[in-house]
Amino acid sequence: MENSVIKSYLADIQRFPLLSAAEECDLSEKINASDESAYKKLVNCNLRLVVSVARRIAHNAANSVSEMDLIQEGSMGLMVAARKFSPAFGTRFSTYAYPWIAQYMLRYINTKTAFISIPHRKEALIRSIQKASSYLSQLNGTAPSAADIALYLGIPAKRVNECMSFAYSCSSLESCPENNGTYFGDSLPSDVRSPEEEYLREETCAELRNLMGNLGRNEGRVLWYRFNFDGSTKAKTLREIGSIIGVSPEAVRQTEIRAVRHIREYFENAV
């Protein structure tokens, strides 16, 4: 039944054309000038993105989640993004809107899923997988597969898939509403970034990947560990890095010197 509804919805939104970057910027400027027709057009022409994100999240969710419900929630995130987008961001609207769409969908899942207490060992493994995924993404410039993460952590790929699926089904504190209408989790410090913070983080990571792409492989790895880009509690020593990449501490030191020189040249040429 739901499949037929989604097919009908997809057929309906196909009438809205895809926009060029110039058209997105033009619409954004009109929206900032309170042009509601421009706002509706920017939203309608990006509804296919909402469907794409909904399918991905529904596929990864451990519990059964209605794609149509996710589409409705994601559409609200899209509408917020359409109001906030600016050509000054220097990116396509879909890139900016994606975290807004996903955040609304995941919040919906959190509020609809019963609280599940995550076993401590599984929670630790989920955190390790998330850290590994972030590190490998920044190191290689692309999102790692379950097999990549499994190889990095030394665990079966099936275990990676199971833990990530489990993580989607857990609503943590979001499913415990307080009497005053807020969530208990709202009163606690959160590690979840807002869409704006996520956007800025992605921009920083993109610049970092671009920079690392101008370095030799060992130069990039040395700097990654030396300046704690891998998310460790502290930067690694020359000896520790040497053990990781299979060279002497002195070779690591020389590599670091070359890398810093190349970075300086990179920024001088960029000016």
XYZ file of C-alpha atoms in Angstrom:
271
model
C 0.000 0.000 0.000
C 2.729 2.451 1.017
C 4.744 1.646 -2.113
C 1.851 2.721 -4.314
C 1.496 5.946 -2.318
C 5.194 6.704 -2.716
C 5.080 5.907 -6.439
C 2.158 8.279 -6.839
C 4.005 10.948 -4.858
C 7.146 10.502 -6.970
C 5.129 10.800 -10.163
C 3.607 14.008 -8.830
C 6.895 15.710 -7.925
C 8.547 14.771 -11.225
C 6.807 17.779 -12.759
C 9.132 20.067 -10.816
C 12.405 20.542 -12.752
C 15.885 20.212 -11.326
C 17.535 23.580 -10.750
C 20.923 24.857 -11.814
C 23.262 26.488 -9.299
C 22.475 29.898 -10.793
C 18.733 29.302 -10.451
C 19.171 28.285 -6.798
C 21.077 31.487 -6.064
C 18.470 33.587 -7.850
C 15.636 31.962 -5.913
C 17.496 32.380 -2.628
C 17.923 36.102 -3.214
C 14.209 36.409 -3.988
C 13.332 34.441 -0.844
C 15.418 36.860 1.220
C 13.309 39.606 -0.342
C 10.139 37.837 0.918
C 9.156 36.288 -2.422
C 6.950 33.356 -1.405
C 6.636 31.986 -4.938
C 10.427 31.640 -5.090
C 10.373 29.851 -1.744
C 7.767 27.358 -2.955
C 9.701 26.719 -6.153
C 12.983 26.039 -4.334
C 11.220 23.604 -2.009
C 9.204 21.821 -4.695
C 12.176 21.389 -7.006
C 14.114 19.622 -4.248
C 11.450 17.210 -2.998
C 13.186 14.351 -4.827
C 16.152 14.861 -2.512
C 13.854 14.279 0.472
C 12.654 10.985 -1.019
C 16.240 9.872 -1.628
C 17.267 10.612 1.969
C 14.118 8.942 3.334
C 14.842 5.727 1.460
C 18.413 5.622 2.697
C 17.448 6.189 6.329
C 14.506 3.768 6.195
C 16.787 1.105 4.706
C 19.324 1.518 7.532
C 16.797 1.736 10.356
C 16.598 -1.456 12.413
C 12.893 -0.973 13.151
C 10.192 -0.660 10.523
C 9.815 3.007 9.637
C 7.282 4.429 7.211
C 9.045 6.053 4.271
C 6.083 8.361 3.747
C 6.306 9.566 7.352
C 10.014 10.212 6.870
C 9.289 12.110 3.662
C 6.799 14.328 5.494
C 9.272 15.045 8.294
C 12.158 15.574 5.891
C 10.077 18.018 3.886
C 9.856 20.222 6.978
C 13.635 20.169 7.230
C 13.810 21.108 3.545
C 11.513 24.073 4.153
C 13.712 25.325 6.987
C 16.800 24.994 4.783
C 15.105 26.935 1.976
C 14.572 29.878 4.346
C 18.142 29.836 5.615
C 20.107 29.129 2.426
C 22.300 31.870 1.002
C 24.429 32.100 -2.171
C 27.215 33.328 0.114
C 27.626 29.751 1.357
C 29.300 28.923 -1.946
C 27.672 25.507 -2.274
C 24.714 23.850 -3.941
C 21.415 23.984 -2.091
C 21.203 20.187 -1.854
C 24.507 20.075 0.040
C 23.214 22.598 2.559
C 19.730 21.078 2.821
C 20.821 17.463 3.305
C 21.694 17.706 7.048
C 18.467 19.605 7.743
C 16.417 16.912 6.014
C 18.240 14.060 7.737
C 18.029 15.728 11.153
C 14.247 16.062 10.966
C 13.880 12.440 9.889
C 16.159 11.086 12.608
C 14.445 13.197 15.254
C 11.147 11.684 14.119
C 12.571 8.172 14.481
C 13.885 9.048 17.928
C 10.537 10.303 19.189
C 8.626 7.335 17.750
C 10.938 4.564 18.879
C 10.681 3.196 22.407
C 13.729 3.751 24.570
C 16.307 1.011 24.206
C 19.094 0.724 26.726
C 22.285 0.082 24.797
C 24.621 -2.472 26.411
C 27.846 -0.757 27.440
C 30.070 -2.933 25.252
C 27.873 -2.391 22.201
C 27.743 1.344 22.844
C 31.551 1.445 23.005
C 31.787 -0.459 19.721
C 29.280 1.876 18.053
C 31.369 4.859 19.132
C 34.511 3.181 17.781
C 32.789 2.530 14.457
C 31.602 6.135 14.226
C 35.096 7.441 15.014
C 36.647 5.108 12.456
C 34.111 6.177 9.834
C 34.845 9.863 10.453
C 38.602 9.317 10.380
C 38.578 7.221 7.194
C 36.256 9.709 5.478
C 38.637 12.566 6.168
C 41.734 10.531 5.334
C 40.493 9.160 2.007
C 38.064 11.883 0.949
C 35.173 9.435 0.538
C 32.722 7.714 2.862
C 34.141 4.320 3.926
C 32.252 1.087 3.377
C 31.453 -1.351 6.171
C 34.332 -3.482 4.872
C 36.749 -0.521 5.142
C 35.701 0.162 8.734
C 35.874 -3.538 9.588
C 39.408 -3.799 8.207
C 40.481 -0.689 10.126
C 39.045 -1.974 13.436
C 39.889 -5.627 12.858
C 36.313 -6.882 13.222
C 33.889 -8.646 10.820
C 32.003 -6.394 8.376
C 28.775 -8.078 9.516
C 29.434 -6.772 13.031
C 29.827 -3.226 11.686
C 26.503 -3.434 9.838
C 24.728 -4.863 12.896
C 25.976 -2.110 15.207
C 25.138 0.718 12.832
C 21.657 -0.695 12.286
C 21.224 -1.002 16.052
C 22.322 2.601 16.534
C 19.513 3.816 14.281
C 16.919 2.039 16.413
C 17.974 3.624 19.705
C 16.371 6.886 20.667
C 18.505 7.519 23.781
C 17.039 10.413 25.757
C 14.854 11.814 22.976
C 11.980 9.447 23.819
C 11.663 10.534 27.461
C 9.468 13.655 27.467
C 9.364 15.739 30.619
C 6.147 17.091 32.118
C 6.899 20.576 30.828
C 6.741 19.401 27.215
C 10.490 19.277 26.661
C 12.752 16.265 26.449
C 15.016 15.267 29.298
C 17.869 15.069 26.805
C 17.374 18.743 25.925
C 18.722 19.721 29.347
C 21.949 17.788 28.876
C 25.050 18.714 26.855
C 24.760 17.277 23.352
C 27.468 16.072 20.975
C 25.062 16.356 18.024
C 25.910 19.245 15.717
C 23.292 21.562 14.312
C 22.936 21.600 10.508
C 24.881 24.885 10.385
C 27.691 23.378 12.463
C 27.651 20.251 10.312
C 27.836 22.377 7.171
C 30.828 24.329 8.471
C 32.471 21.078 9.545
C 32.006 19.632 6.059
C 33.501 22.767 4.525
C 36.502 22.513 6.859
C 36.928 18.811 6.106
C 36.756 19.511 2.376
C 39.526 22.084 2.701
C 41.531 19.675 4.821
C 41.115 16.886 2.259
C 42.183 19.282 -0.483
C 45.242 20.183 1.542
C 46.118 16.562 2.289
C 45.772 15.790 -1.408
C 48.731 18.075 -2.047
C 50.938 16.077 0.309
C 52.652 12.747 -0.107
C 50.909 9.778 1.507
C 53.295 9.542 4.468
C 53.338 13.328 4.891
C 49.563 13.360 5.259
C 49.560 10.443 7.693
C 52.308 11.972 9.840
C 50.451 15.268 10.182
C 47.195 13.435 10.853
C 48.642 11.664 13.864
C 51.045 14.426 14.922
C 48.313 17.059 15.234
C 45.644 14.719 16.586
C 43.454 14.749 13.463
C 42.597 11.114 14.197
C 40.649 12.127 17.302
C 43.015 10.607 19.870
C 43.134 12.047 23.365
C 46.613 13.377 22.633
C 48.955 13.802 19.690
C 51.183 10.813 18.999
C 54.942 10.860 19.473
C 57.448 10.420 16.657
C 58.125 6.897 17.877
C 54.418 5.997 17.962
C 53.872 7.331 14.457
C 56.963 5.515 13.229
C 55.557 2.246 14.557
C 52.256 2.863 12.767
C 53.681 3.661 9.326
C 56.779 1.463 9.614
C 59.641 3.983 9.634
C 62.119 5.332 12.184
C 61.327 8.300 14.470
C 63.939 10.364 12.609
C 62.250 9.586 9.297
C 58.957 10.753 10.823
C 60.592 14.006 11.931
C 61.991 14.669 8.457
C 58.627 13.850 6.899
C 56.907 16.298 9.254
C 59.340 19.051 8.286
C 58.689 18.453 4.583
C 54.929 18.375 5.128
C 54.903 21.679 7.026
C 56.996 23.268 4.268
C 54.571 22.018 1.623
C 51.610 23.377 3.606
C 53.268 26.779 3.830
C 53.815 26.758 0.061
C 50.212 25.661 -0.478
C 48.799 28.632 1.427
C 51.265 31.075 -0.129
C 50.149 29.977 -3.597
C 46.487 30.199 -2.564
C 46.760 33.888 -1.678
